[in-house]
Coordinates of C-alpha atoms and ligand atoms in Angstrom, one line a residue:
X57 CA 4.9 -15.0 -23.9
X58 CA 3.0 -15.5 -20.4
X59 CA 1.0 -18.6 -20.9
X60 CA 3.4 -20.2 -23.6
X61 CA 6.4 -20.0 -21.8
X62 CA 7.0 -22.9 -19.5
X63 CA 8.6 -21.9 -16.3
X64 CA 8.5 -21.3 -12.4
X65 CA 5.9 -19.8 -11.2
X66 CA 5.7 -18.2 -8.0
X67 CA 2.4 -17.8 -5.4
X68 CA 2.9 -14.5 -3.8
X69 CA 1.9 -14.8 -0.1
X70 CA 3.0 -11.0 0.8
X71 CA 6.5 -10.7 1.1
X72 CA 8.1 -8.1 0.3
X73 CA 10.9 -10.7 -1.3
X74 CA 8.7 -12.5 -3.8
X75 CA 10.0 -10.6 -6.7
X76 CA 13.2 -11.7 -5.9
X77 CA 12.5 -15.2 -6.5
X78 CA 11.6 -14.8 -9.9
X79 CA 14.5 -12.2 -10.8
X80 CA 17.1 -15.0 -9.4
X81 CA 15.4 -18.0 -11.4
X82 CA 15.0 -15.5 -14.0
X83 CA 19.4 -15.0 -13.9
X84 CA 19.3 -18.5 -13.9
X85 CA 18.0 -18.8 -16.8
X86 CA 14.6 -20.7 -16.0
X87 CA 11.5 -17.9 -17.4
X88 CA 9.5 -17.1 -13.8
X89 CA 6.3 -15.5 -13.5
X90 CA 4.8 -14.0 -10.2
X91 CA 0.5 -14.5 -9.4
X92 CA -1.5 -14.0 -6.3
X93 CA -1.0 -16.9 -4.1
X94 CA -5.1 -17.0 -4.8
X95 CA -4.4 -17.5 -8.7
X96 CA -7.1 -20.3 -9.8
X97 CA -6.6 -23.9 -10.2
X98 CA -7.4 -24.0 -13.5
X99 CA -5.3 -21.5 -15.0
X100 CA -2.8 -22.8 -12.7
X101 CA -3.0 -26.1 -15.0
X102 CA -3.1 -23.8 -18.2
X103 CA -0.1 -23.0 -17.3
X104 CA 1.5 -25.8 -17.1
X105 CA 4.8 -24.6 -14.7
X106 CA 7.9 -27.0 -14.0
X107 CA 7.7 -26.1 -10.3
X108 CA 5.7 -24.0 -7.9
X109 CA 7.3 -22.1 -5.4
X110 CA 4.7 -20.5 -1.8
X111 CA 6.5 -17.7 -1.0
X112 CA 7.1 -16.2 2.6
X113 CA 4.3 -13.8 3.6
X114 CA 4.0 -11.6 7.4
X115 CA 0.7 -13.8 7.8
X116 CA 0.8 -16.9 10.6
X117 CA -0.6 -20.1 9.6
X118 CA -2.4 -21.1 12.4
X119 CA -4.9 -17.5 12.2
X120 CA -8.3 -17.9 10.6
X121 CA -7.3 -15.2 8.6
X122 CA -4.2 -16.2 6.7
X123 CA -3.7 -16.8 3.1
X124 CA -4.0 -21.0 2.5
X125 CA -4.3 -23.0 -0.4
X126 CA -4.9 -26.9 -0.8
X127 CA -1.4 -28.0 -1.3
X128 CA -2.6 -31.4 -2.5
X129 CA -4.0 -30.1 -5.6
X130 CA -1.0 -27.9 -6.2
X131 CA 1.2 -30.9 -6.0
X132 CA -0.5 -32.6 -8.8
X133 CA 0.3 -30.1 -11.0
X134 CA 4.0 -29.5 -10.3
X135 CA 6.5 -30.2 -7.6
X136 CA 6.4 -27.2 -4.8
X137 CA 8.8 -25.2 -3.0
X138 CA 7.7 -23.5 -0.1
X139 CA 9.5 -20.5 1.4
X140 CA 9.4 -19.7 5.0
X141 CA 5.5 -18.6 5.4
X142 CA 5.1 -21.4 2.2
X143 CA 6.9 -23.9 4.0
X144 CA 5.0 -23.5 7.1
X145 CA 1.4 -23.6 5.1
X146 CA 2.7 -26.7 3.4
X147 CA 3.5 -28.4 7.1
X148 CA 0.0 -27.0 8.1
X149 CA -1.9 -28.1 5.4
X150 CA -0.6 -31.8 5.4
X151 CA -0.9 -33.2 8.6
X152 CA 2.6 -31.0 10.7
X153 CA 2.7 -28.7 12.9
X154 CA 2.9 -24.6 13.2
X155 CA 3.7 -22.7 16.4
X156 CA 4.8 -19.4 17.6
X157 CA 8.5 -20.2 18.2
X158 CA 10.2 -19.6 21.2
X159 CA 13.1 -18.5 19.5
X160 CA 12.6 -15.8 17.1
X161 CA 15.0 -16.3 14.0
X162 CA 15.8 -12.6 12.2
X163 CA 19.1 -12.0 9.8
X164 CA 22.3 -14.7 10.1
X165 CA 21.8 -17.8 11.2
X166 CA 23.5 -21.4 10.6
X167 CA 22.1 -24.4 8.8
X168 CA 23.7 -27.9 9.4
X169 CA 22.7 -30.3 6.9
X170 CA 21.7 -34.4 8.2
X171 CA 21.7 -35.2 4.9
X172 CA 22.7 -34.1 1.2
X173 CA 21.1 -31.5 -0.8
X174 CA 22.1 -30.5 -4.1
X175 CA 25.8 -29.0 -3.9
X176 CA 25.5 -27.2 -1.1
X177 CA 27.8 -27.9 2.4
X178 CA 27.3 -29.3 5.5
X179 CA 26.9 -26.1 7.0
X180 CA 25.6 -23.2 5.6
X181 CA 25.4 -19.5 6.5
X182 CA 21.4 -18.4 5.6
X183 CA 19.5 -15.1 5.8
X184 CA 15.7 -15.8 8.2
X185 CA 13.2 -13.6 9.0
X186 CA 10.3 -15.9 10.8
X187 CA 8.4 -16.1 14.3
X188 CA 6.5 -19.2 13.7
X189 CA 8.3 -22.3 13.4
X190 CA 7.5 -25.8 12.3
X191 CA 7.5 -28.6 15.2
X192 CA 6.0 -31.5 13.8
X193 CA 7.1 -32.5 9.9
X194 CA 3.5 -34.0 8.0
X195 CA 3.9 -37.7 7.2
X196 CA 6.3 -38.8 5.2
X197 CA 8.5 -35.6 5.1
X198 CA 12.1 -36.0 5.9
X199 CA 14.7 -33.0 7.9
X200 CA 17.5 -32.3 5.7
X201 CA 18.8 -29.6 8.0
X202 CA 17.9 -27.4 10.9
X203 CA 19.2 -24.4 12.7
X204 CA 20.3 -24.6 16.7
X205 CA 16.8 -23.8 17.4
X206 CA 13.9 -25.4 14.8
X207 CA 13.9 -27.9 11.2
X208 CA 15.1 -25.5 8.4
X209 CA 15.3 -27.8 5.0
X210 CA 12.4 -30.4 5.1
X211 CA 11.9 -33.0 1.6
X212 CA 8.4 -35.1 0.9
X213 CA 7.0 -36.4 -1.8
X214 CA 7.7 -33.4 -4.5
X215 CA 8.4 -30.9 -1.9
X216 CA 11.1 -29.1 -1.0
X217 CA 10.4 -26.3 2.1
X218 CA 13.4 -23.4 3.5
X219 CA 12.5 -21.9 6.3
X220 CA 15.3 -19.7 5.2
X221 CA 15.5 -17.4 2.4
X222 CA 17.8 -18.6 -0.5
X223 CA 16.7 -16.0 -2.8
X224 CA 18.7 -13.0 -0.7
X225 CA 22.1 -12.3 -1.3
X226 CA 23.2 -12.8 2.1
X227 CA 22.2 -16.3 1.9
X228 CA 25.3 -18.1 0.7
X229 CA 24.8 -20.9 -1.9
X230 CA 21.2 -19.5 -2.5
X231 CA 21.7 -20.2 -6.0
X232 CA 22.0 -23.8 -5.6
X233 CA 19.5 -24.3 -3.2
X234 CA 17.3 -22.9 -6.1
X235 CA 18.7 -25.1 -8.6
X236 CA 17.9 -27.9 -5.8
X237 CA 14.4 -27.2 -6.6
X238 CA 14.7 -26.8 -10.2
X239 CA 16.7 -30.4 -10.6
X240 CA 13.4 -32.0 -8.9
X241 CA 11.4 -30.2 -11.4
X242 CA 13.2 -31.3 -14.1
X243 CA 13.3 -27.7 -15.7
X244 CA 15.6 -27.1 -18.4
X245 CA 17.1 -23.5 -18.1
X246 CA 16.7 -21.8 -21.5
X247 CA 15.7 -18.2 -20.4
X248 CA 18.9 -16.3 -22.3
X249 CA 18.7 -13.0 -24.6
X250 CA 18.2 -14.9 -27.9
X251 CA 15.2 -17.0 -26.9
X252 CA 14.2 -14.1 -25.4
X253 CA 14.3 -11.7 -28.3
X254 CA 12.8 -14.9 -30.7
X255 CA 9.7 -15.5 -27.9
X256 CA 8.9 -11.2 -27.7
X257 CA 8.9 -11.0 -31.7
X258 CA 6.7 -14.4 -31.8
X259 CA 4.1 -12.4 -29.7
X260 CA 4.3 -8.6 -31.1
X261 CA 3.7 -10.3 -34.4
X262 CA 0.3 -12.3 -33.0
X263 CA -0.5 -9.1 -31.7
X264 CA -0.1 -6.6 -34.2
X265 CA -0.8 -8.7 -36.8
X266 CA -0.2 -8.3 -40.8
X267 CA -1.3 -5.3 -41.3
X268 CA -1.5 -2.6 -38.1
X269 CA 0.6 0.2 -37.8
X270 CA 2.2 1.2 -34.1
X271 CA 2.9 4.7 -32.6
X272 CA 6.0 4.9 -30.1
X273 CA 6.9 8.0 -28.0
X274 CA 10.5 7.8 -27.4
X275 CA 12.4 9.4 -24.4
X276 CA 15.8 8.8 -24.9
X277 CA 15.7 6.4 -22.3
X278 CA 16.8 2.7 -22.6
X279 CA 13.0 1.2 -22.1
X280 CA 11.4 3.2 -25.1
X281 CA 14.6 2.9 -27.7
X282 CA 14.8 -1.3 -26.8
X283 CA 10.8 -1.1 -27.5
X284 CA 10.8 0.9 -30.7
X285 CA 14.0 -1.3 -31.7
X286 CA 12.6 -4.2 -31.2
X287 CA 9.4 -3.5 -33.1
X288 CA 11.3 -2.2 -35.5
X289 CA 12.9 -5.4 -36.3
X290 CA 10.1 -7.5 -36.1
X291 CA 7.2 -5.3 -38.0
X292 CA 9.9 -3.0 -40.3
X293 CA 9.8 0.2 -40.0
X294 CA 7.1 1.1 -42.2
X295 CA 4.7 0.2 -39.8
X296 CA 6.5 1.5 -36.8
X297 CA 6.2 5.1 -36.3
X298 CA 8.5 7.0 -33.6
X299 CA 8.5 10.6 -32.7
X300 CA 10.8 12.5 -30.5
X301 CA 9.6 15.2 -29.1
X302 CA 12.6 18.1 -27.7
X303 CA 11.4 19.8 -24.7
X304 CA 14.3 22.1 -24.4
X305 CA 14.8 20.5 -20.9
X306 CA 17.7 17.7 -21.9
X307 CA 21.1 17.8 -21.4
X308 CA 24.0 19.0 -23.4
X309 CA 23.5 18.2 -26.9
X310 CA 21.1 15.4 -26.1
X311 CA 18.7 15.7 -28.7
X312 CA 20.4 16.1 -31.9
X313 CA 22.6 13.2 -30.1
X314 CA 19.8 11.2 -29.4
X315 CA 18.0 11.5 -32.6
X316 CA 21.4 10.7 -34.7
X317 CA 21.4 7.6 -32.8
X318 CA 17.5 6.2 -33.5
X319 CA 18.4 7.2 -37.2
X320 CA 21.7 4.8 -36.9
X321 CA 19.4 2.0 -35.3
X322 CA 16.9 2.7 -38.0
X323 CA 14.1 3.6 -36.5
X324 CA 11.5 5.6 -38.5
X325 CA 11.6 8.5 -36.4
X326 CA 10.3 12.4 -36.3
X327 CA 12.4 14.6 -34.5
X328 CA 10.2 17.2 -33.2
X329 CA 11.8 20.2 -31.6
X330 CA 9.5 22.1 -29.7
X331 CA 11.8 24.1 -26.9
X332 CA 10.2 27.3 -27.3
X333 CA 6.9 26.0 -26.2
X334 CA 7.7 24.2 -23.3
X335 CA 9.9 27.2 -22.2
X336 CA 7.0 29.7 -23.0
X337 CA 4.4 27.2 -21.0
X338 CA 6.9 27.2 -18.1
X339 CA 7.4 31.5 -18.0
X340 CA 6.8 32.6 -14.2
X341 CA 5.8 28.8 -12.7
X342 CA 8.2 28.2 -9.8
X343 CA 5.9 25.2 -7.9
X344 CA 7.7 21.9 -8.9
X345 CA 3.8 20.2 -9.2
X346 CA 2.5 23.3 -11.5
X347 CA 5.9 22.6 -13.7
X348 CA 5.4 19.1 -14.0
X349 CA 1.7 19.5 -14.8
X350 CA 2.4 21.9 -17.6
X351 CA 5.1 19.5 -19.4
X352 CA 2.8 16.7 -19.0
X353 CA -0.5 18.7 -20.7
X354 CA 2.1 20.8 -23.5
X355 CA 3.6 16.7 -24.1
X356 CA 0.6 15.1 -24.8
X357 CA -0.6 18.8 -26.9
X358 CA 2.2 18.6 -29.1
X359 CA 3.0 14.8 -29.5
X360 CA -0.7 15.0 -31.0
X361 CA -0.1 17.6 -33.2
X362 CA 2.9 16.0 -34.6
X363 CA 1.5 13.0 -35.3
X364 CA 1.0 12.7 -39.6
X365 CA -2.8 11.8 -39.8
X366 CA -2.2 9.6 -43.1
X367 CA -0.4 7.4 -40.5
X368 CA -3.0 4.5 -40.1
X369 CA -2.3 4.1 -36.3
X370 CA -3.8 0.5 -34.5
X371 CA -1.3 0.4 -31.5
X372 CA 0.5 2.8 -29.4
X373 CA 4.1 1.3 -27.6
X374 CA 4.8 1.3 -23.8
X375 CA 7.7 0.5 -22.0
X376 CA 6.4 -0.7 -19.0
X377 CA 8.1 -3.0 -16.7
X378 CA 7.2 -6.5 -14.9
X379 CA 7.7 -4.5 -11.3
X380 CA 4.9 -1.8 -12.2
X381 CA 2.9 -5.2 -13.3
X382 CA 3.5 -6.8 -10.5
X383 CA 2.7 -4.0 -8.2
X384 CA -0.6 -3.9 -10.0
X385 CA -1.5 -7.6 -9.3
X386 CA 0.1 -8.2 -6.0
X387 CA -2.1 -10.0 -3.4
X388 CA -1.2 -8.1 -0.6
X389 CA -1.9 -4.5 -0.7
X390 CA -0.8 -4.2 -4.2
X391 CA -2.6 -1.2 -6.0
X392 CA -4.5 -1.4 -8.8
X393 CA -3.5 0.9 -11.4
X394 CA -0.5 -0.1 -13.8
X395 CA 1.5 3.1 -13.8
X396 CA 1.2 4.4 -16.8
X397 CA 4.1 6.2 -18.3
X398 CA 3.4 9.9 -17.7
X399 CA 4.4 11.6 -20.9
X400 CA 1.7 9.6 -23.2
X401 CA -0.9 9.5 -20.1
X402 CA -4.6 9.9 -21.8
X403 CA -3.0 9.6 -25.5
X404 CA -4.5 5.7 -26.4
X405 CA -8.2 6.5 -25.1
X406 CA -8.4 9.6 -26.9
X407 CA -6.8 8.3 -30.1
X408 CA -8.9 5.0 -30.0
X409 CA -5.2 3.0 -29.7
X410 CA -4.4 -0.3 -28.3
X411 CA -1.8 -0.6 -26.0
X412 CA 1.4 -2.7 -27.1
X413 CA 3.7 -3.3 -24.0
X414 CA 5.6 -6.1 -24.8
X415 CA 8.2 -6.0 -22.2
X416 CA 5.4 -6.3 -19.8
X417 CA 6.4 -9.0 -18.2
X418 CA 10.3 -8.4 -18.0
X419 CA 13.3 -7.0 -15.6
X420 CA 15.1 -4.0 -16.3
X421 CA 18.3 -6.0 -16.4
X422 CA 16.5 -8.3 -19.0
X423 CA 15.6 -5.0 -21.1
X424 CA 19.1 -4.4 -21.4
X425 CA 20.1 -7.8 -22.3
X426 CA 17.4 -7.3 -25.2
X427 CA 19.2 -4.1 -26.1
X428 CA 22.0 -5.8 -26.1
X429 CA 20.9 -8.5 -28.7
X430 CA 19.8 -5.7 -30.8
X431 CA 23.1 -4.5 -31.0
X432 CA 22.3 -1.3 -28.6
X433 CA 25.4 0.4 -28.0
X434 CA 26.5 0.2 -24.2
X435 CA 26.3 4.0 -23.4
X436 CA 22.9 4.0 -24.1
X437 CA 22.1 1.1 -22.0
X438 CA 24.0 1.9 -19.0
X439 CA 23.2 5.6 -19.2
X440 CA 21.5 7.2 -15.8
X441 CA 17.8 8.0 -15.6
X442 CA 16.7 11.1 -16.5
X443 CA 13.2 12.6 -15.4
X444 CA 10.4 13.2 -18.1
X445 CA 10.4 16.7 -16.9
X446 CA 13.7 17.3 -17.6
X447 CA 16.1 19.9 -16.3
X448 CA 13.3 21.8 -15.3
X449 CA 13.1 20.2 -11.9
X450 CA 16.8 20.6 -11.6
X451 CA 16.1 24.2 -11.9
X452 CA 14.8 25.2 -8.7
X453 CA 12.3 27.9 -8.8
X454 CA 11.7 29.8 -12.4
X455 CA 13.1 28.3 -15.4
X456 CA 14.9 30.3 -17.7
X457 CA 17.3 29.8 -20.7
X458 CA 19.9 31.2 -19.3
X459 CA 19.6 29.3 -16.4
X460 CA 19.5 25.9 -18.4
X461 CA 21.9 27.0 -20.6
X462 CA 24.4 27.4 -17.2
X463 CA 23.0 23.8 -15.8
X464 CA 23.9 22.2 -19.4
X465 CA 27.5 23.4 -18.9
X466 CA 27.9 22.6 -15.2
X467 CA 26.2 19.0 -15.9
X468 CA 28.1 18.2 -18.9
X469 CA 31.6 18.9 -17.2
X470 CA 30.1 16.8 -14.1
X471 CA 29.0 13.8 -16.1
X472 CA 32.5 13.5 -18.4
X473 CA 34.7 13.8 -15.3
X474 CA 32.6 11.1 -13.9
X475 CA 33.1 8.8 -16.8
X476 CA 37.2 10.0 -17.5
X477 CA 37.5 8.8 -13.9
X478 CA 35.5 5.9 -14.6
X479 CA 32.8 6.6 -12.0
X480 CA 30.2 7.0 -14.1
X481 CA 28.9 3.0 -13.8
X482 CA 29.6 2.9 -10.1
X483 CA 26.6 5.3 -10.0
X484 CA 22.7 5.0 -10.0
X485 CA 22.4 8.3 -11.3
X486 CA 24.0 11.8 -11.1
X487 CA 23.2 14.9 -11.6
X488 CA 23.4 18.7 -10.9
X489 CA 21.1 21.3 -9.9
X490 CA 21.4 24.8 -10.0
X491 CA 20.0 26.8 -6.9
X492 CA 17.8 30.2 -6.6
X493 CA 21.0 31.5 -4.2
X494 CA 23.1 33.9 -5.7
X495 CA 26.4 34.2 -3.0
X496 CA 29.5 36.4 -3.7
X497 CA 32.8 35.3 -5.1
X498 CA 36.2 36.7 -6.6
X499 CA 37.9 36.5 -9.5
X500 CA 40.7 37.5 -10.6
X501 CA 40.4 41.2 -9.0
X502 CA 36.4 40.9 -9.4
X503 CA 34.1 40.6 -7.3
X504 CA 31.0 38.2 -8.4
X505 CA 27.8 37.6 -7.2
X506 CA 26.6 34.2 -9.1
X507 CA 24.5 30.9 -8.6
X508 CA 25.1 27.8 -6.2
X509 CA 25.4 25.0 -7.7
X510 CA 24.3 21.2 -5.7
X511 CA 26.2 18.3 -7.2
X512 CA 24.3 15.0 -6.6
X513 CA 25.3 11.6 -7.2
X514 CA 23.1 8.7 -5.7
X515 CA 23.5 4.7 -4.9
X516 CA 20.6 3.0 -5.4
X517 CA 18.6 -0.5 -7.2
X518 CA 15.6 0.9 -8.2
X519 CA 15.6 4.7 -7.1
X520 CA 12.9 3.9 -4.0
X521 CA 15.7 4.4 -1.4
X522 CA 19.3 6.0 -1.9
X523 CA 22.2 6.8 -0.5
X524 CA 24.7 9.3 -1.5
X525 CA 27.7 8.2 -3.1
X526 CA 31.4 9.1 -1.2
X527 CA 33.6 10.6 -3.8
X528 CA 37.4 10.9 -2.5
X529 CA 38.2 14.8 -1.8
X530 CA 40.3 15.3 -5.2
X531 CA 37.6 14.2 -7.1
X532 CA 35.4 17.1 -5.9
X533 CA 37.7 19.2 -5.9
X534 CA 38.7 18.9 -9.8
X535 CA 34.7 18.7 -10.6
X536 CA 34.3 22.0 -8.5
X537 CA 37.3 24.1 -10.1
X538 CA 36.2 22.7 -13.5
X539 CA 32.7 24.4 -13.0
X540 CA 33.5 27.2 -11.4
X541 CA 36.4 27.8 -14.0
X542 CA 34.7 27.0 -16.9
X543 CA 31.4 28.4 -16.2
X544 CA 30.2 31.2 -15.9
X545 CA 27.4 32.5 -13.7
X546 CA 28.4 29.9 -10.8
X547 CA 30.3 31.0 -8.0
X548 CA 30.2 28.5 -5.4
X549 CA 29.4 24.3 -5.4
X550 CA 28.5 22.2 -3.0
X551 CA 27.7 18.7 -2.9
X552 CA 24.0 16.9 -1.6
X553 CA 25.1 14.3 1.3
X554 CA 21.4 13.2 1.9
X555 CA 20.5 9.7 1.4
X556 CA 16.7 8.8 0.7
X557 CA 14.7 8.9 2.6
X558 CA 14.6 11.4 4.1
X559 CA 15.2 13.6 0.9
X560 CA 14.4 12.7 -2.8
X561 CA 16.7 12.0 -5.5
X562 CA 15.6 15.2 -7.4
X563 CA 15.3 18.4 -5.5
X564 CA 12.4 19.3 -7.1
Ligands
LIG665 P1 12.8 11.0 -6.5 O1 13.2 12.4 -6.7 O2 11.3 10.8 -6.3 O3 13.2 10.2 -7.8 O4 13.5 10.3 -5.4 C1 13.2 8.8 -8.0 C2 13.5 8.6 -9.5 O5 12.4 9.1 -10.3 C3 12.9 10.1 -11.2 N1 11.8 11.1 -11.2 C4 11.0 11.3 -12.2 N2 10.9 10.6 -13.4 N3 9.0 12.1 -14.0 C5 9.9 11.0 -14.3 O6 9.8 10.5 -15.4 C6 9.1 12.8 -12.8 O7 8.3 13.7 -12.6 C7 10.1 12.4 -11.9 N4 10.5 12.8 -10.7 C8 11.5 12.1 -10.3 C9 14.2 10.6 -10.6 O8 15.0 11.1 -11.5 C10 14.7 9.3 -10.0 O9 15.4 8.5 -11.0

C-alpha cells in the first residue's frame, strides 16, 4: 500500500505531535504516511504525495545544528505545509527571517485573520507551543493572520505555514485549516474502510502470492482476529492456518468463547488448550518478570509443538501497528527495533518464516474500521486489552487455580455490571486483581478470614499515561456487595485511585 497510495506525507522534524497530523488527515479521509524529515529526494518523488507537510520539531532554525532541508526542491514536487518549527525552516530557507521571540507563545492564543482562508473565522482560538518567531516573511509570501504578538498564517507560492498547531484538539477549526492545505493540493479524500480493505487485500495477495501458506497466532484480541480475518478472505482458508493457544490465564469462559467465535468468522483455526502446562510452569514463581518470562518460553514451546508439520508454512502474521513503525523510524530519538509482539518472539527465525504484517502501516481506530468491514461483531472490537500474560499478573504473588478460579468470578461480575450500567465503553480498560492479603470479615454469624480484592478501571488513549476512572458511590457499592456476596474467598474490596504515572495499569 505505501508507495502506491497517493497521499500526504508528513517530514517528521521531532515533535512529539507529528503522528497526529497523519491520524487527522487520515479521519479525513486523505491516506498519510510519516518519514524522517531527512527521507531522500528521490524516493520523495517515488512517492509522488499530493502535499507535504514540515512538522514542528524542539530544534531552532537559526542553530548549525538543526534539522533543514532545501524547500525549493520539496516545492517542486508538491505543495508544502509547514507547522510551527516547518514554518519557521520554510521562512529561513527562502530568504525571511527567524528570531528568538520576545514573547513566548505556549497553549491558548488568538488568531485574527487579514484575509480569507478556507472556512475558517476571522478570529480563531489556536493551541502554540513556540519560542522562535518569524519577523521577516521571504519574498513573495503574504500574512493571512497573526497573533497580538508575531505573523501566525503566512501563503506563497504553494505554501501554506501555522505557526499554530491545527492538528490538536484544542485548536478550534483545525480540521479546516487542514483541508485548507489539502484544497491547494488538490487531494481527493478517498481514505474510507472499503478502499481500505480493497488496497490491504491488493498487497497480501502480491505478497503471498499463488501459492504460500501463512501461520497466524491469535490472541483473542482485536489486532490478530482483524489479521487472520482479513487473510482469510483474501487467500481462503486453506492457506491460512490459525492456532489458539489457552493458557489457563483468560477470563471467564474466554476461550471456548473465543474459539466459537473464530469458527463463526471462519477462520481455520486449532484450539489448543494447554492450561495445565502453563499452570505447572508457573508452580512457586511469585516475581512478576520470572512469570512473564516463563509464559513467553512455554508460548513459543507449545505453539511449536502444535503446529501440523504437513502444513507448508511461507509466512507467519503480525499484528503490528503504524505507532510501533513509526517509533522504529522516527528521526528524533526513535529506537530501532520494531516491537515485536511478545508471544511469537524468535518463532519466524527459527522456523525460516517471512513476516506478513499488513496492517503495518495503520491506526488502531483504522483496524477496527477494517473489522468492521469484515463484519466483526462490535464486542469484539471495542473489548478492553488484555495482557499476553494473562491473569497471571493480576494475581499477585503465586498463582494458583483456586486463586484464578476466585479472580474469574470477581472479574466476570465486575465487567457485566460495567456493561449493564453501560460503562463498559466509557473505559480504556478494567480490571481486577486479587491481593496476597488475607483480612478478616463476618458473615452471617462467621467469622472469615479471605482475600482483598483491587478493582481497577483506567482512562486512557494508548495506555502510556492513565488516569483512574470516578465511578459515582452506588456503583461501587453494588460491584462490591455483588463480589463479596457472590464469591467466595473475598472478604473485603477496594478500589485502585492511582493514575499513571506514577503506578502502572497492571499491578504486576
Ligand atoms: P502497564 O501496566 O505497563 O500497562 O501500565 C500498559 C498496557 O500494557 C498491558 N500490559 C501488557 N501487555 N504483555 C502484554 O501483552 C505484558 O506483559 C503486559 N504488561 C502490561 C496492560 O494491560 C496495559 O494495557
Amino acid at each position: 500500500m505505501a508507495e502506491k497510495e497517493r497521499g500526504i506525507l508528513i517530514l517528521d522534524f521531532g515533535s512529539q505531535l507529528t503522528q497526529l497530523i497523519t491520524r487527522r488527515y487520515r479521519e479525513l479521509g486523505f491516506y498519510s504516511e510519516v518519514h524522517p524529515h531527512s527521507m531522500p529526494l528521490e524516493q520523495i518523488k517515488k512517492m509522488n504525495p499530493y502535499g507535504i507537510v514540515l512538522s514542528g520539531g524542539p530544534n531552532s532554525v537559526y542553530e548549525a545544528s538543526s534539522p533543514r532541508r532545501s524547500i525549493r526542491e520539496l516545492v517542486e514536487i508538491a505543495p508544502l505545509l509547514g507547522i510551527c518549527y516547518g514554518m519557521q525552516l520554510i521562512c529561513h530557507d527562502l530568504g525571511g527571517q527567524v528570531e528568538k521571540g520576545a514573547h513566548r507563545e505556549y497553549g491558548f492564543n488568538f488568531i485574527n485573520y487579514k484575509k480569507a482562508l478556507g472556512k475558517i473565522p476571522a478570529q480563531q482560538k489556536v493551541w502554540m507551543s513556540h519560542g522562535d518567531v518569524v519577523t521577516k516573511l521571504p519574498p513573495e509570501f503574504e500574512l493571512l493572520g497573526e497573533t497580538e504578538n508575531h505573523p501566525a498564517v503566512i501563503r506563497g507560492p504553494r505554501i501554506l505555514g501555522l505557526q499554530f498547531h491545527p492538528e490538536v484538539a484544542h485548536t478550534e477549526h483545525g480540521s479546516d485549516v487542514l483541508l485548507a492545505f489539502t484544497e491547494m493540493c488538490q487531494a481527493k479524500p478517498s481514505w474510507n474502510a472499503p478502499h481500505m480493505v480493497e488496497s490491504l487485500q491488493k498487497q497480501i495477495r502480491e505478497t503471498v502470492g499463488e501459492k504460500s501458506h501463512v501461520l497466524c497466532a491469535l490472541s483473542g484480541g482485536v489486532d490478530s482476529t482483524v489479521v487472520a480475518t482479513l487473510l482469510t478472505r483474501t487467500l481462503g482458508r486453506e492457506r491460512v492456518h490459525c492456532v489458539f493457544v489457552n493458557n489457563g490465564l483468560l477470563r471467564k469462559d474466554e476461550y471456548e468463547t473465543v474459539l466459537k467465535n473464530y469458527e463463526g468468522l471462519g477462520l481455520n483455526v486449532k484450539g489448543v488448550d494447554a492450561s495445565r502446562d502453563f499452570l505447572s510452569g508457573l508452580k512457586g514463581l511469585t516475581d512478576p518478570e520470572a512469570k512473564r518470562k516463563t509464559i513467553g518460553k512455554l508460548f513459543i514451546e507449545i505453539f511449536e509443538r502444535s503446529l501440523d508439520p504437513q502444513w507448508p508454512l511461507d509466512f507467519l502474521a503480525q499484528g503490528t501497528l503504524y505507532p510501533d513503525v513509526i517509533e522504529s523510524i522516527s528521526s528524533v530519538g526513535g529506537s530501532v527495533t520494531i516491537k515485536s509482539h511478545h508471544n511469537v518472539g524468535g518463532l519466524p527465525e527459527k522456523m525460516k518464516l517471512k513476516l506478513l504484517e499488513p496492517v503495518r502501516l495503520l491506526f488502531k481506530d483504522e483496524v477496527r474500521k477494517i473489522g468492521q468491514e469484515l463484519g466483526l461483531d462490535k464486542s469484539l472490537l471495542w473489548r478492553h486489552p488484555f495482557p499476553g500474560p494473562g491473569l497471571s499478573i493480576r494475581v499477585i504473588g503465586e498463582v494458583t487455580e483456586e486463586k484464578l478460579k476466585i479472580l474469574r468470578e470477581a472479574d466476570d461480575i465486575f465487567i457485566s455490571t460495567l456493561k449493564e450500567k453501560d460503562l463498559y465503553d466509557k473505559i480504556w480498560q478494567a480490571f481486577c486483581v486479587l491481593l496476597p492479603i488475607h483480612t478478616v470479615g463476618v458473615q452471617g454469624d462467621g467469622r472469615t478470614y479471605d482475600q482483598v480484592l483491587a478493582l481497577r478501571a483506567v482512562t486512557s488513549s494508548d495506555g502510556m499515561t492513565a488516569d483512574w476512572y470516578p465511578f459515582n458511590y452506588d456503583f461501587l457499592r453494588e460491584v462490591s456487595n455483588r463480589i463479596t456476596n457472590r464469591v467466595r474467598g473475598i472478604s473485603r474490596v477496594v478500589y485502585d485511585v492511582t493514575s499513571k504515572p506514577p503506578a502502572t495499569i497492571e499491578w504486576e
